[in-house]
Amino acid sequence: MKNIHKHFGGVIALRGVDFTVGDNEVIGLIGDNGAGKSTLQKVLSGLYPPTKGEIYIRGEKINPRDYSVKKAHELGIETVFQEKALGEKQALWRNVFLGRQPVGPLGFLDVDKAKSETDRIMKDFLGFTGAGISPESTVSTLSGGERQGIAIGRAMYFEADLIILDEPTNALSVKEIGKVLDFIREVKRRGKSCVYISHTIAHIYEVSDRFVILDKGKIVDRREKGDLTEQELIDELTHHAAKSEEGADV
Amino acid sequence: MKLLEKVKTYNTQIGLTFIALLILVLFMVTAPGTFLRPRIYISFLSTTPFIGIAGLGLTLVLISGEIDLSFTAVMAFAGFVFATVMGFTGSIILGILAGLAAGSVVGMLNGMLVTLIGIPSIVVTLGMQFLIRGATNIIASGRATTLTEISGTPMYNILVGEIGGVIPAQSIWFLALAVLIWSLLFRHRFGDHILFSGDNPETAEMMGISVTKTKILVFTLFGMLAAFAGILDSFRLRTWWPTMGEGYLMTTMAAVFVGGTSMFGGEGTVYGTFLGAFLIGSLEAGIVAAGLSGFWTRFIYGILILIAVTVHTLLRRRS
Ligand SMILES: Nc1ncnc2c1ncn2[C@@H]1O[C@H](COP(=O)(O)OP(=O)(O)OP(=O)(O)O)[C@@H](O)[C@H]1O
Ligand SMILES: [Mg+2]
């Protein structure tokens, strides 16, 4: 993405962001509250059209007017959210195939296929075996980590080349967070890419190859994991936070 | 294990079936002279489909996370359009098509005001209820239209005739529509869109589904179903009344809630609405036949609604 701007009325959420994701890499996107991370994620995933700027996918320029969630899905870009990823009251198989249901000629669902494929995703991609969860279980009966697992498994199933995760570990227990991080490593092992947005530096540091730091709608730094330790990354963030505090005081 | 899962998934429906059977047995014991003979059941089949068909549409709207209070006025409006167009053109078919189209347009308008302007559906449809009822009355000058010329026509027999001289055709229409709506909701792509729009509109949008489009379509569909119920009722009575449908608002809502569809969107049951319509539709006759005065009707409605809704809520919380 090149020179991305996004305004909400008077609020400028992004001001000239250049953001690139390479093959098979995990990028940690970091920044303070309100820095514009979620806005960037929503532009990338086709939910918000950018106010200004260019989007390239595999080197090809995308017309922002034709870009949408559907289009992003077609091009292999999937998004995973904390609470909004799944419909709570619906069966897993409906969630997995929402928007991309296997259907017959009149639009009637191929329920058997949806269920058996969901079962396959749970066993092959996620290692959910037994445990009392089936494709017919409703989402509300799953733990937070399992829900994120289903959302990530869905993205892997549809052969996403890029999976964007916006704070996927919010409100999860340590054990559940471990599961989500494992899913991210699995994505990387399969040769796909990830953008990982979080406030928890320890998790970001653990799984990311590169870090991009966003502050007030601008990218203020890019670092390779090899270049700095976790503590240095934290120091750098504190530094940016302090600087923008000063800015706010003036 | 597999069976237990099924029981859990369908506990609302199973619970309701038990309530219905219980009430049936109660009626059979207190009024055997009436409830052990087929006549009363034929009468239920003749009168219940109107709230039932409206209830099916209301079920869809509730699952999509909205509500619609305008349907009784839409029934009258569509009945009026049907009677008027038929009067002018002499064609029953054209009258029916015009009536269905009129109902769909009102439904679409509801949907657009709710989604595009962002007014809560309870307010939009309350206003629409008055507007449509009022407009119909103004145009009709408050007068009824007799439709005696339709009796005996093929369309009359298809819509409200007696199959084999016994079964009222409208009950078959109700059954067919229930099956159709069930398939649409639970076995069709569009049903997924309705379920998720009501469950979590943000999730739906994130997966590339237009909640706006879905809801407008659902309101339109309900408009068409309400119109069909109104036309059907005009056929049955062979008269169009300006007050048509006025008694149906509370009973239809009662049927849907007793059936187990929730107010909160994202879940509901077509089977429940089907059974709920017959429960509510049979209660009055049952109470009178059981020897209680008509004054008891509302009281017993109240008890039934509260018990059914309590059972549904408890079952839902447990699963
Ligand atoms: N839909 C919207 N309408 C108006 N303003 C918005 C909208 N979405 C975001 N903003 C504004 O844009 C700015 C960036 O918000 P964004 O959600 O991208 O931040 P973030 O980095 O994800 O923050 P957090 O870490 O708290 O999630 C904020 O000032 C926010 O108020
Ligand atoms: Mg955010």
Coordinates of C-alpha atoms and ligand atoms in Angstrom, one line a residue:
Chain A
M1 CA 0.0 0.0 0.0
K2 CA 1.3 3.4 -0.9
N3 CA 0.6 6.8 0.6
I4 CA -2.7 5.6 2.2
H5 CA -4.8 8.4 3.8
K6 CA -8.1 7.8 5.6
H7 CA -10.3 10.6 7.0
F8 CA -13.5 10.2 9.0
G9 CA -15.1 13.6 8.6
G10 CA -12.6 15.8 10.4
V11 CA -10.7 13.0 12.0
I12 CA -7.6 12.0 10.1
A13 CA -6.9 8.4 11.0
L14 CA -4.2 7.7 8.5
R15 CA -1.9 10.2 6.9
G16 CA 0.3 8.8 4.2
V17 CA 1.1 5.3 5.2
D18 CA 3.3 3.1 3.0
F19 CA 2.9 -0.5 4.1
T20 CA 4.3 -3.6 2.5
V21 CA 3.9 -7.3 3.4
G22 CA 6.4 -9.7 1.8
D23 CA 6.0 -13.4 1.1
N24 CA 5.8 -15.7 4.1
E25 CA 6.5 -13.1 6.7
V26 CA 4.8 -12.2 9.9
I27 CA 4.6 -8.4 10.6
G28 CA 3.9 -7.1 14.0
L29 CA 1.9 -3.8 13.7
I30 CA 2.3 -1.8 16.9
G31 CA 1.1 1.5 18.1
D32 CA -0.8 3.4 20.9
N33 CA -4.5 3.5 21.2
G34 CA -6.0 5.5 18.3
A35 CA -2.8 5.2 16.3
G36 CA -4.8 4.0 13.3
K37 CA -3.9 0.3 13.4
S38 CA -7.5 -0.9 13.1
T39 CA -8.2 1.6 10.4
L40 CA -5.2 0.4 8.4
Q41 CA -6.4 -3.2 8.8
K42 CA -9.9 -2.2 7.6
V43 CA -8.5 -0.5 4.5
L44 CA -6.3 -3.5 3.8
S45 CA -9.2 -6.0 4.2
G46 CA -11.5 -4.1 1.9
L47 CA -14.0 -2.8 4.5
Y48 CA -13.1 0.9 4.2
P49 CA -12.2 2.6 0.9
P50 CA -9.1 4.8 1.5
T51 CA -9.6 8.5 1.2
K52 CA -6.4 8.7 -0.9
G53 CA -3.6 6.3 -1.8
E54 CA -2.8 3.2 -3.8
I55 CA -3.2 -0.5 -3.1
Y56 CA -1.1 -3.1 -4.9
I57 CA -1.6 -6.8 -4.5
R58 CA 1.1 -9.1 -5.9
G59 CA 2.4 -6.1 -7.8
E60 CA -0.9 -5.3 -9.4
K61 CA -2.6 -2.0 -8.8
I62 CA -6.1 -2.3 -7.4
N63 CA -8.9 0.1 -8.2
P64 CA -10.1 1.2 -4.8
R65 CA -13.6 1.4 -6.1
D66 CA -13.6 -2.3 -7.0
Y67 CA -12.0 -3.2 -3.7
S68 CA -14.3 -4.8 -1.2
V69 CA -14.2 -7.6 1.4
K70 CA -15.3 -10.0 -1.3
K71 CA -12.6 -8.9 -3.6
A72 CA -10.0 -9.2 -0.8
H73 CA -11.2 -12.7 -0.2
E74 CA -10.8 -13.5 -3.8
L75 CA -7.3 -12.2 -3.8
G76 CA -6.4 -14.2 -0.7
I77 CA -6.6 -11.6 2.1
E78 CA -8.5 -12.6 5.2
T79 CA -9.1 -10.9 8.5
V80 CA -9.5 -12.2 12.0
F81 CA -11.0 -10.1 14.8
Q82 CA -11.3 -10.6 18.5
E83 CA -15.0 -10.6 19.2
K84 CA -16.5 -9.9 15.8
A85 CA -15.0 -12.8 13.9
L86 CA -18.0 -15.2 14.4
G87 CA -21.7 -15.1 14.8
E88 CA -22.2 -16.4 18.4
K89 CA -25.6 -18.0 18.0
Q90 CA -24.7 -19.9 14.8
A91 CA -23.3 -23.3 14.1
L92 CA -19.6 -23.5 13.3
W93 CA -20.2 -24.8 9.8
R94 CA -22.3 -21.7 9.0
N95 CA -19.6 -19.5 10.3
V96 CA -16.8 -21.1 8.3
F97 CA -18.7 -20.8 5.1
L98 CA -20.5 -17.5 5.6
G99 CA -20.3 -15.5 2.4
R100 CA -18.7 -18.5 0.5
Q101 CA -21.3 -21.2 1.0
P102 CA -21.2 -24.3 -1.2
V103 CA -24.5 -24.0 -3.0
G104 CA -26.6 -25.8 -5.7
P105 CA -28.0 -24.1 -8.7
L106 CA -30.8 -22.2 -6.8
G107 CA -28.6 -21.0 -4.0
F108 CA -29.6 -23.8 -1.7
L109 CA -26.8 -24.9 0.7
D110 CA -24.8 -28.1 0.4
V111 CA -25.1 -28.7 4.1
D112 CA -23.3 -32.0 4.1
K113 CA -20.3 -30.6 2.3
A114 CA -20.1 -27.6 4.6
K115 CA -20.2 -29.8 7.7
S116 CA -17.7 -32.3 6.5
E117 CA -15.3 -29.6 5.4
T118 CA -15.7 -27.9 8.7
D119 CA -14.8 -31.1 10.4
R120 CA -11.7 -31.4 8.2
I121 CA -10.6 -27.9 9.1
M122 CA -11.0 -28.6 12.8
K123 CA -9.0 -31.8 12.6
D124 CA -6.4 -31.1 10.0
F125 CA -5.6 -27.4 10.5
L126 CA -6.4 -26.9 14.2
G127 CA -5.9 -30.3 15.8
F128 CA -9.4 -30.2 17.5
T129 CA -10.0 -33.8 18.1
G130 CA -12.9 -35.1 20.2
A131 CA -13.3 -32.5 22.9
G132 CA -17.0 -32.3 22.4
I133 CA -16.9 -29.8 19.6
S134 CA -18.5 -30.6 16.3
P135 CA -19.3 -28.6 13.2
E136 CA -22.9 -28.3 14.6
S137 CA -21.8 -26.8 17.9
T138 CA -22.8 -23.2 18.3
V139 CA -20.0 -20.6 18.7
S140 CA -21.3 -19.5 22.1
T141 CA -20.2 -22.9 23.5
L142 CA -16.6 -22.4 22.5
S143 CA -13.8 -20.9 24.5
G144 CA -12.2 -17.7 23.3
G145 CA -9.1 -19.5 22.0
E146 CA -11.1 -22.0 20.1
R147 CA -13.1 -19.2 18.5
Q148 CA -10.0 -17.6 17.3
G149 CA -8.8 -21.0 16.1
I150 CA -12.0 -21.4 14.0
A151 CA -11.5 -17.9 12.5
I152 CA -7.9 -18.6 11.7
G153 CA -8.7 -22.1 10.4
R154 CA -11.3 -20.5 8.1
A155 CA -8.7 -18.2 6.7
M156 CA -6.3 -21.0 6.2
Y157 CA -8.9 -23.2 4.5
F158 CA -9.7 -20.5 2.0
E159 CA -6.0 -20.5 1.1
A160 CA -5.5 -16.9 2.3
D161 CA -2.0 -15.8 1.4
L162 CA -2.3 -13.0 4.0
I163 CA -4.1 -13.2 7.3
I164 CA -4.6 -10.0 9.3
L165 CA -5.2 -10.4 13.0
D166 CA -6.4 -7.4 15.0
E167 CA -5.8 -8.0 18.7
P168 CA -6.7 -11.7 18.4
T169 CA -5.6 -12.4 22.0
N170 CA -7.6 -9.8 23.8
A171 CA -9.3 -11.2 27.0
L172 CA -7.8 -14.7 26.5
S173 CA -6.1 -16.8 29.1
V174 CA -2.4 -17.6 28.9
K175 CA -3.1 -21.1 27.6
E176 CA -5.5 -19.8 25.0
I177 CA -3.1 -17.1 23.9
G178 CA -0.6 -19.9 23.4
K179 CA -3.0 -21.6 21.0
V180 CA -3.5 -18.5 19.0
L181 CA 0.3 -18.0 18.7
D182 CA 0.6 -21.6 17.6
F183 CA -2.0 -20.9 14.9
I184 CA 0.1 -18.0 13.7
R185 CA 3.3 -20.1 13.6
E186 CA 1.3 -22.7 11.6
V187 CA 0.3 -20.0 9.1
K188 CA 4.0 -19.1 8.7
R189 CA 5.0 -22.8 8.3
R190 CA 2.5 -23.2 5.5
G191 CA 4.3 -20.4 3.6
K192 CA 1.7 -17.7 4.1
S193 CA 1.9 -14.2 5.5
C194 CA 0.4 -12.5 8.6
V195 CA -0.1 -9.0 9.9
Y196 CA -0.4 -9.2 13.6
I197 CA -1.9 -6.2 15.5
S198 CA -1.5 -6.2 19.3
H199 CA -0.7 -4.2 22.4
T200 CA 1.2 -7.1 24.0
I201 CA 4.8 -6.7 22.8
A202 CA 5.9 -10.0 24.2
H203 CA 3.5 -11.9 21.9
I204 CA 4.3 -9.7 18.9
Y205 CA 8.0 -10.1 19.5
E206 CA 7.7 -13.9 19.8
V207 CA 6.0 -14.6 16.4
S208 CA 6.9 -11.6 14.2
D209 CA 9.7 -11.3 11.7
R210 CA 9.4 -7.5 11.3
F211 CA 7.8 -4.7 13.3
V212 CA 6.0 -1.6 12.0
I213 CA 5.3 1.1 14.5
L214 CA 2.4 3.4 13.8
D215 CA 1.8 6.7 15.6
K216 CA -1.0 9.2 15.0
G217 CA -1.7 7.8 11.5
K218 CA 1.9 7.7 10.4
I219 CA 4.6 5.0 10.3
V220 CA 7.4 6.2 12.6
D221 CA 9.7 3.2 12.4
R222 CA 10.3 -0.2 10.8
R223 CA 12.6 -2.8 12.5
E224 CA 13.8 -6.3 11.8
K225 CA 13.5 -8.8 14.6
G226 CA 17.3 -9.6 14.3
D227 CA 18.1 -5.9 14.9
L228 CA 16.7 -5.5 18.4
T229 CA 15.7 -7.3 21.6
E230 CA 12.3 -7.3 23.1
Q231 CA 13.4 -4.8 25.7
E232 CA 14.7 -2.4 23.0
L233 CA 11.4 -2.7 21.2
I234 CA 9.6 -1.8 24.3
D235 CA 12.0 1.2 25.0
E236 CA 11.4 2.4 21.5
L237 CA 7.7 2.3 21.8
T238 CA 7.8 4.1 25.2
H239 CA 10.0 6.8 23.5
H240 CA 7.4 7.3 20.7
A241 CA 4.6 7.4 23.2
A242 CA 6.5 10.0 25.3
K243 CA 7.1 12.1 22.2
S244 CA 3.5 12.1 21.2
E245 CA 2.5 13.1 24.8
E246 CA 4.8 16.1 24.5
G247 CA 3.3 16.9 21.2
A248 CA -0.1 16.8 22.7
D249 CA 0.9 19.1 25.5
V250 CA 2.1 21.9 23.1
Chain B
M1 CA -24.0 -38.5 22.0
K2 CA -25.3 -37.7 18.5
L3 CA -28.9 -37.9 19.8
L4 CA -28.1 -35.8 22.8
E5 CA -26.6 -33.1 20.5
K6 CA -29.8 -33.2 18.5
V7 CA -32.0 -32.9 21.6
K8 CA -29.9 -29.9 22.7
T9 CA -30.1 -28.2 19.3
Y10 CA -33.9 -28.6 19.1
N11 CA -34.8 -28.3 22.8
T12 CA -37.0 -25.2 22.1
Q13 CA -39.0 -27.1 19.6
I14 CA -39.3 -30.2 21.7
G15 CA -40.4 -28.2 24.7
L16 CA -43.1 -26.4 22.7
T17 CA -44.3 -29.7 21.3
F18 CA -44.9 -30.9 24.8
I19 CA -46.7 -27.8 25.8
A20 CA -49.0 -28.1 22.8
L21 CA -49.7 -31.8 23.5
L22 CA -50.4 -30.9 27.1
I23 CA -52.9 -28.3 26.1
L24 CA -54.5 -30.6 23.6
V25 CA -55.0 -33.3 26.3
L26 CA -56.4 -30.7 28.7
F27 CA -59.0 -29.6 26.1
M28 CA -59.9 -33.3 25.3
V29 CA -60.4 -33.9 29.0
T30 CA -62.4 -30.8 29.8
A31 CA -64.5 -30.7 26.6
P32 CA -64.5 -34.2 25.1
G33 CA -67.7 -33.5 23.2
T34 CA -65.8 -30.9 21.1
F35 CA -62.2 -32.0 21.1
L36 CA -62.7 -35.7 20.3
R37 CA -64.5 -34.7 17.1
P38 CA -62.9 -33.5 13.9
R39 CA -65.1 -30.4 13.3
I40 CA -63.2 -28.1 15.7
Y41 CA -59.9 -29.0 14.1
I42 CA -61.3 -28.2 10.6
S43 CA -62.3 -24.9 12.0
F44 CA -58.8 -24.2 13.3
L45 CA -57.4 -25.1 9.9
S46 CA -59.7 -22.5 8.4
T47 CA -59.0 -19.6 10.7
T48 CA -55.4 -20.0 11.9
P49 CA -53.4 -19.7 8.6
F50 CA -53.9 -15.9 8.5
I51 CA -52.0 -15.2 11.7
G52 CA -49.7 -18.2 10.8
I53 CA -48.6 -16.8 7.4
A54 CA -48.0 -13.3 8.9
G55 CA -46.2 -15.1 11.8
L56 CA -43.8 -16.7 9.3
G57 CA -42.8 -13.3 8.0
L58 CA -42.5 -11.8 11.4
T59 CA -40.2 -14.7 12.4
L60 CA -37.8 -13.7 9.6
V61 CA -37.9 -10.1 10.6
L62 CA -37.2 -10.9 14.2
I63 CA -34.3 -13.2 13.3
S64 CA -32.8 -10.4 11.2
G65 CA -32.8 -8.3 14.4
E66 CA -35.7 -6.1 13.6
I67 CA -39.4 -5.9 14.3
D68 CA -42.4 -5.0 12.1
L69 CA -45.7 -3.8 13.5
S70 CA -47.2 -2.6 10.2
F71 CA -48.2 -5.9 8.8
T72 CA -51.9 -5.8 9.9
A73 CA -52.3 -2.6 8.0
V74 CA -50.5 -4.1 5.1
M75 CA -53.0 -7.0 5.1
A76 CA -55.9 -4.5 4.8
F77 CA -54.1 -2.4 2.2
A78 CA -53.2 -5.3 0.0
G79 CA -56.7 -6.7 0.3
F80 CA -58.0 -3.3 -0.8
V81 CA -55.7 -3.0 -3.7
F82 CA -56.6 -6.6 -4.7
A83 CA -60.4 -5.8 -4.5
T84 CA -60.0 -2.5 -6.4
V85 CA -57.7 -3.7 -9.2
M86 CA -59.9 -6.7 -9.7
G87 CA -63.0 -4.5 -9.7
F88 CA -61.5 -2.3 -12.5
T89 CA -59.9 -5.0 -14.6
G90 CA -62.2 -7.9 -14.0
S91 CA -59.1 -10.1 -13.6
I92 CA -58.6 -12.0 -10.3
I93 CA -54.9 -12.7 -11.2
L94 CA -54.1 -9.0 -11.9
G95 CA -55.8 -8.1 -8.6
I96 CA -53.7 -10.6 -6.7
L97 CA -50.5 -9.5 -8.3
A98 CA -51.3 -5.9 -7.6
G99 CA -52.0 -6.7 -4.0
L100 CA -48.8 -8.6 -3.6
A101 CA -46.8 -5.8 -5.2
A102 CA -48.5 -3.2 -2.9
G103 CA -47.5 -5.2 0.2
S104 CA -43.9 -5.7 -1.1
V105 CA -43.5 -1.9 -1.7
V106 CA -44.6 -1.1 1.8
G107 CA -42.3 -3.7 3.2
M108 CA -39.4 -2.4 1.1
L109 CA -40.1 1.2 2.3
N110 CA -40.0 -0.1 5.9
G111 CA -36.7 -1.7 5.2
M112 CA -35.2 1.3 3.6
L113 CA -36.2 3.7 6.4
V114 CA -34.7 1.3 8.9
T115 CA -31.4 0.6 7.2
L116 CA -30.7 3.7 5.0
I117 CA -32.0 6.4 7.4
G118 CA -31.3 4.4 10.6
I119 CA -34.6 4.7 12.4
P120 CA -35.3 1.9 14.8
S121 CA -37.7 -0.5 13.2
I122 CA -40.3 -0.4 16.0
V123 CA -40.7 3.3 15.4
V124 CA -40.7 3.1 11.6
T125 CA -43.3 0.3 11.4
L126 CA -45.5 1.8 14.1
G127 CA -45.7 5.0 12.0
M128 CA -46.2 2.9 8.8
Q129 CA -49.0 1.0 10.6
F130 CA -51.0 4.2 11.1
L131 CA -50.1 5.7 7.8
I132 CA -51.1 2.7 5.7
R133 CA -54.3 1.9 7.7
G134 CA -55.2 5.6 7.5
A135 CA -54.5 5.9 3.8
T136 CA -56.5 2.8 3.0
N137 CA -59.4 4.1 5.0
I138 CA -59.3 7.5 3.3
I139 CA -59.2 6.0 -0.2
A140 CA -61.9 3.5 0.7
S141 CA -63.9 6.1 2.5
G142 CA -64.2 3.6 5.3
R143 CA -66.5 1.4 3.3
A144 CA -66.3 -2.4 2.9
T145 CA -66.2 -4.0 -0.6
T146 CA -68.2 -7.1 -1.3
L147 CA -66.4 -9.7 -3.4
T148 CA -69.2 -12.2 -3.9
E149 CA -68.3 -12.6 -7.5
I150 CA -65.1 -14.5 -6.6
S151 CA -66.8 -17.5 -4.9
G152 CA -66.7 -20.6 -7.0
T153 CA -64.0 -19.3 -9.3
P154 CA -61.0 -21.6 -9.8
M155 CA -58.8 -19.2 -7.9
Y156 CA -61.2 -19.2 -5.0
N157 CA -61.0 -23.0 -4.9
I158 CA -57.2 -23.0 -5.1
L159 CA -56.8 -20.4 -2.3
V160 CA -59.6 -21.0 0.2
G161 CA -61.7 -23.9 -1.2
E162 CA -62.2 -27.2 0.6
I163 CA -59.9 -30.0 -0.5
G164 CA -61.9 -33.2 -0.7
G165 CA -64.8 -31.2 0.7
V166 CA -63.0 -31.2 4.1
I167 CA -59.6 -29.6 4.4
P168 CA -59.5 -25.8 4.0
A169 CA -57.0 -24.9 1.2
Q170 CA -55.5 -22.0 3.2
S171 CA -54.1 -24.5 5.7
I172 CA -52.2 -26.2 2.9
W173 CA -50.9 -22.8 1.8
F174 CA -49.8 -22.2 5.3
L175 CA -48.0 -25.5 5.5
A176 CA -46.4 -25.0 2.1
L177 CA -45.2 -21.5 3.0
A178 CA -43.8 -22.8 6.3
V179 CA -41.8 -25.4 4.5
L180 CA -40.6 -22.8 2.0
I181 CA -39.6 -20.3 4.7
W182 CA -37.8 -23.0 6.6
S183 CA -35.8 -24.0 3.6
L184 CA -35.0 -20.4 2.8
L185 CA -33.9 -19.7 6.3
F186 CA -31.9 -22.8 7.1
R187 CA -31.0 -24.4 3.8
H188 CA -30.4 -21.4 1.6
R189 CA -27.6 -18.8 1.3
F190 CA -30.0 -16.0 2.0
G191 CA -31.0 -17.6 5.3
D192 CA -27.4 -17.5 6.4
H193 CA -27.4 -13.8 5.6
I194 CA -30.5 -13.3 7.7
L195 CA -29.2 -15.3 10.6
F196 CA -25.8 -13.4 10.7
S197 CA -27.3 -10.0 10.1
G198 CA -29.4 -10.5 13.3
D199 CA -26.7 -12.2 15.3
N200 CA -23.9 -9.8 14.6
P201 CA -24.1 -7.3 11.8
E202 CA -20.4 -6.5 12.0
T203 CA -19.4 -10.1 11.5
A204 CA -21.8 -10.3 8.5
E205 CA -20.2 -7.1 7.0
M206 CA -16.7 -8.4 7.6
M207 CA -17.5 -11.5 5.6
G208 CA -18.7 -9.4 2.7
I209 CA -22.5 -9.6 3.4
S210 CA -24.6 -6.5 3.0
V211 CA -26.7 -6.2 6.1
T212 CA -28.6 -3.3 4.5
K213 CA -29.6 -5.3 1.5
T214 CA -30.5 -8.4 3.6
K215 CA -32.8 -6.4 5.9
I216 CA -34.5 -4.6 3.1
L217 CA -35.2 -7.9 1.4
V218 CA -36.5 -9.4 4.6
F219 CA -38.9 -6.5 5.2
T220 CA -40.0 -6.7 1.5
L221 CA -40.6 -10.5 1.9
F222 CA -42.7 -9.9 5.0
G223 CA -44.7 -7.2 3.1
M224 CA -45.4 -9.7 0.4
L225 CA -46.4 -12.4 2.9
A226 CA -48.7 -10.1 4.8
A227 CA -50.3 -9.1 1.5
F228 CA -50.8 -12.7 0.7
A229 CA -52.5 -13.3 4.1
G230 CA -54.7 -10.2 3.5
I231 CA -55.7 -11.4 0.0
L232 CA -56.4 -14.9 1.4
D233 CA -58.6 -13.4 4.1
S234 CA -60.5 -11.4 1.6
F235 CA -61.2 -14.5 -0.4
R236 CA -62.3 -16.4 2.7
L237 CA -64.7 -13.6 3.8
R238 CA -65.7 -12.7 0.2
T239 CA -65.7 -9.2 1.5
W240 CA -62.9 -6.6 2.1
W241 CA -63.3 -4.8 5.4
P242 CA -61.4 -1.6 6.2
T243 CA -60.7 -3.1 9.7
M244 CA -59.2 -6.2 8.3
G245 CA -56.3 -7.6 10.3
E246 CA -56.8 -5.3 13.3
G247 CA -57.2 -8.2 15.6
Y248 CA -54.1 -10.0 14.3
L249 CA -51.3 -7.9 15.7
M250 CA -51.2 -9.2 19.2
T251 CA -52.1 -12.8 18.3
T252 CA -49.5 -13.0 15.6
M253 CA -46.8 -11.7 17.9
A254 CA -48.0 -14.1 20.6
A255 CA -47.8 -17.0 18.2
V256 CA -44.2 -16.2 17.2
F257 CA -43.0 -15.7 20.8
V258 CA -44.8 -18.7 22.2
G259 CA -43.2 -20.6 19.3
G260 CA -39.8 -19.7 20.7
T261 CA -38.3 -17.1 18.4
S262 CA -36.3 -14.6 20.4
M263 CA -36.6 -10.8 20.4
F264 CA -32.8 -10.5 20.2
G265 CA -32.2 -11.6 16.6
G266 CA -30.0 -14.2 15.2
E267 CA -32.1 -17.2 16.1
G268 CA -35.6 -18.4 15.7
T269 CA -37.8 -21.3 14.8
V270 CA -40.2 -21.8 11.9
Y271 CA -41.6 -25.0 13.4
G272 CA -42.2 -23.1 16.6
T273 CA -44.1 -20.3 14.8
F274 CA -46.2 -23.0 12.9
L275 CA -47.1 -24.7 16.2
G276 CA -47.5 -21.4 18.0
A277 CA -50.0 -20.2 15.5
F278 CA -52.2 -23.2 16.0
L279 CA -51.8 -22.9 19.8
I280 CA -52.9 -19.3 19.9
G281 CA -55.4 -19.8 17.1
S282 CA -57.1 -22.7 19.0
L283 CA -57.1 -21.3 22.5
E284 CA -60.2 -19.1 22.2
A285 CA -62.4 -21.8 20.8
G286 CA -60.9 -24.3 23.2
I287 CA -61.6 -22.1 26.2
V288 CA -65.2 -21.4 25.2
A289 CA -65.8 -25.1 24.4
A290 CA -64.4 -26.0 27.8
G291 CA -67.2 -24.1 29.4
L292 CA -65.3 -21.0 30.5
S293 CA -66.6 -17.6 29.5
G294 CA -64.9 -15.6 26.8
F295 CA -63.5 -13.4 29.6
W296 CA -61.0 -16.0 30.4
T297 CA -59.4 -16.0 27.0
R298 CA -57.0 -13.2 27.5
F299 CA -56.1 -14.3 31.0
I300 CA -55.2 -17.8 29.6
Y301 CA -53.3 -16.2 26.7
G302 CA -51.3 -14.4 29.2
I303 CA -50.5 -17.5 31.2
L304 CA -49.6 -19.5 28.1
I305 CA -47.3 -16.7 26.7
L306 CA -45.5 -16.2 30.0
I307 CA -45.0 -20.0 30.6
A308 CA -43.8 -20.6 27.1
V309 CA -41.4 -17.7 27.0
T310 CA -40.0 -18.7 30.4
V311 CA -39.4 -22.2 29.3
H312 CA -37.7 -21.1 26.0
T313 CA -35.5 -18.6 27.9
L314 CA -34.4 -21.2 30.5
L315 CA -33.7 -23.8 27.8
R316 CA -31.7 -21.3 25.8
R317 CA -29.6 -20.3 28.7
R318 CA -28.8 -23.9 29.6
S319 CA -27.5 -24.8 26.1
Ligands
LIG1 N1 -15.6 4.7 11.9 C1 -14.9 5.7 12.4 N2 -15.5 6.9 12.4 C2 -14.8 8.0 12.9 N3 -13.6 8.0 13.5 C3 -13.0 6.8 13.5 C4 -13.6 5.6 13.0 N4 -12.7 4.6 13.1 C5 -11.6 5.1 13.7 N5 -11.8 6.4 13.9 C6 -10.7 7.3 14.5 O1 -9.5 7.1 13.9 C7 -8.5 7.0 14.8 C8 -7.7 5.7 14.7 O2 -8.5 4.7 15.2 P1 -8.1 3.1 15.1 O3 -9.3 2.3 15.5 O4 -7.5 2.8 13.8 O5 -6.9 3.1 16.2 P2 -6.1 1.8 16.7 O6 -4.7 2.0 16.5 O7 -6.7 0.5 16.2 O8 -6.4 1.9 18.3 P3 -6.6 0.7 19.4 O9 -5.2 0.3 19.8 O10 -7.2 1.5 20.6 O11 -7.5 -0.3 18.8 C9 -9.1 7.3 16.1 O12 -8.9 8.6 16.5 C10 -10.5 7.0 16.0 O13 -11.3 7.7 16.8
MG2 MG -7.8 -1.1 17.1

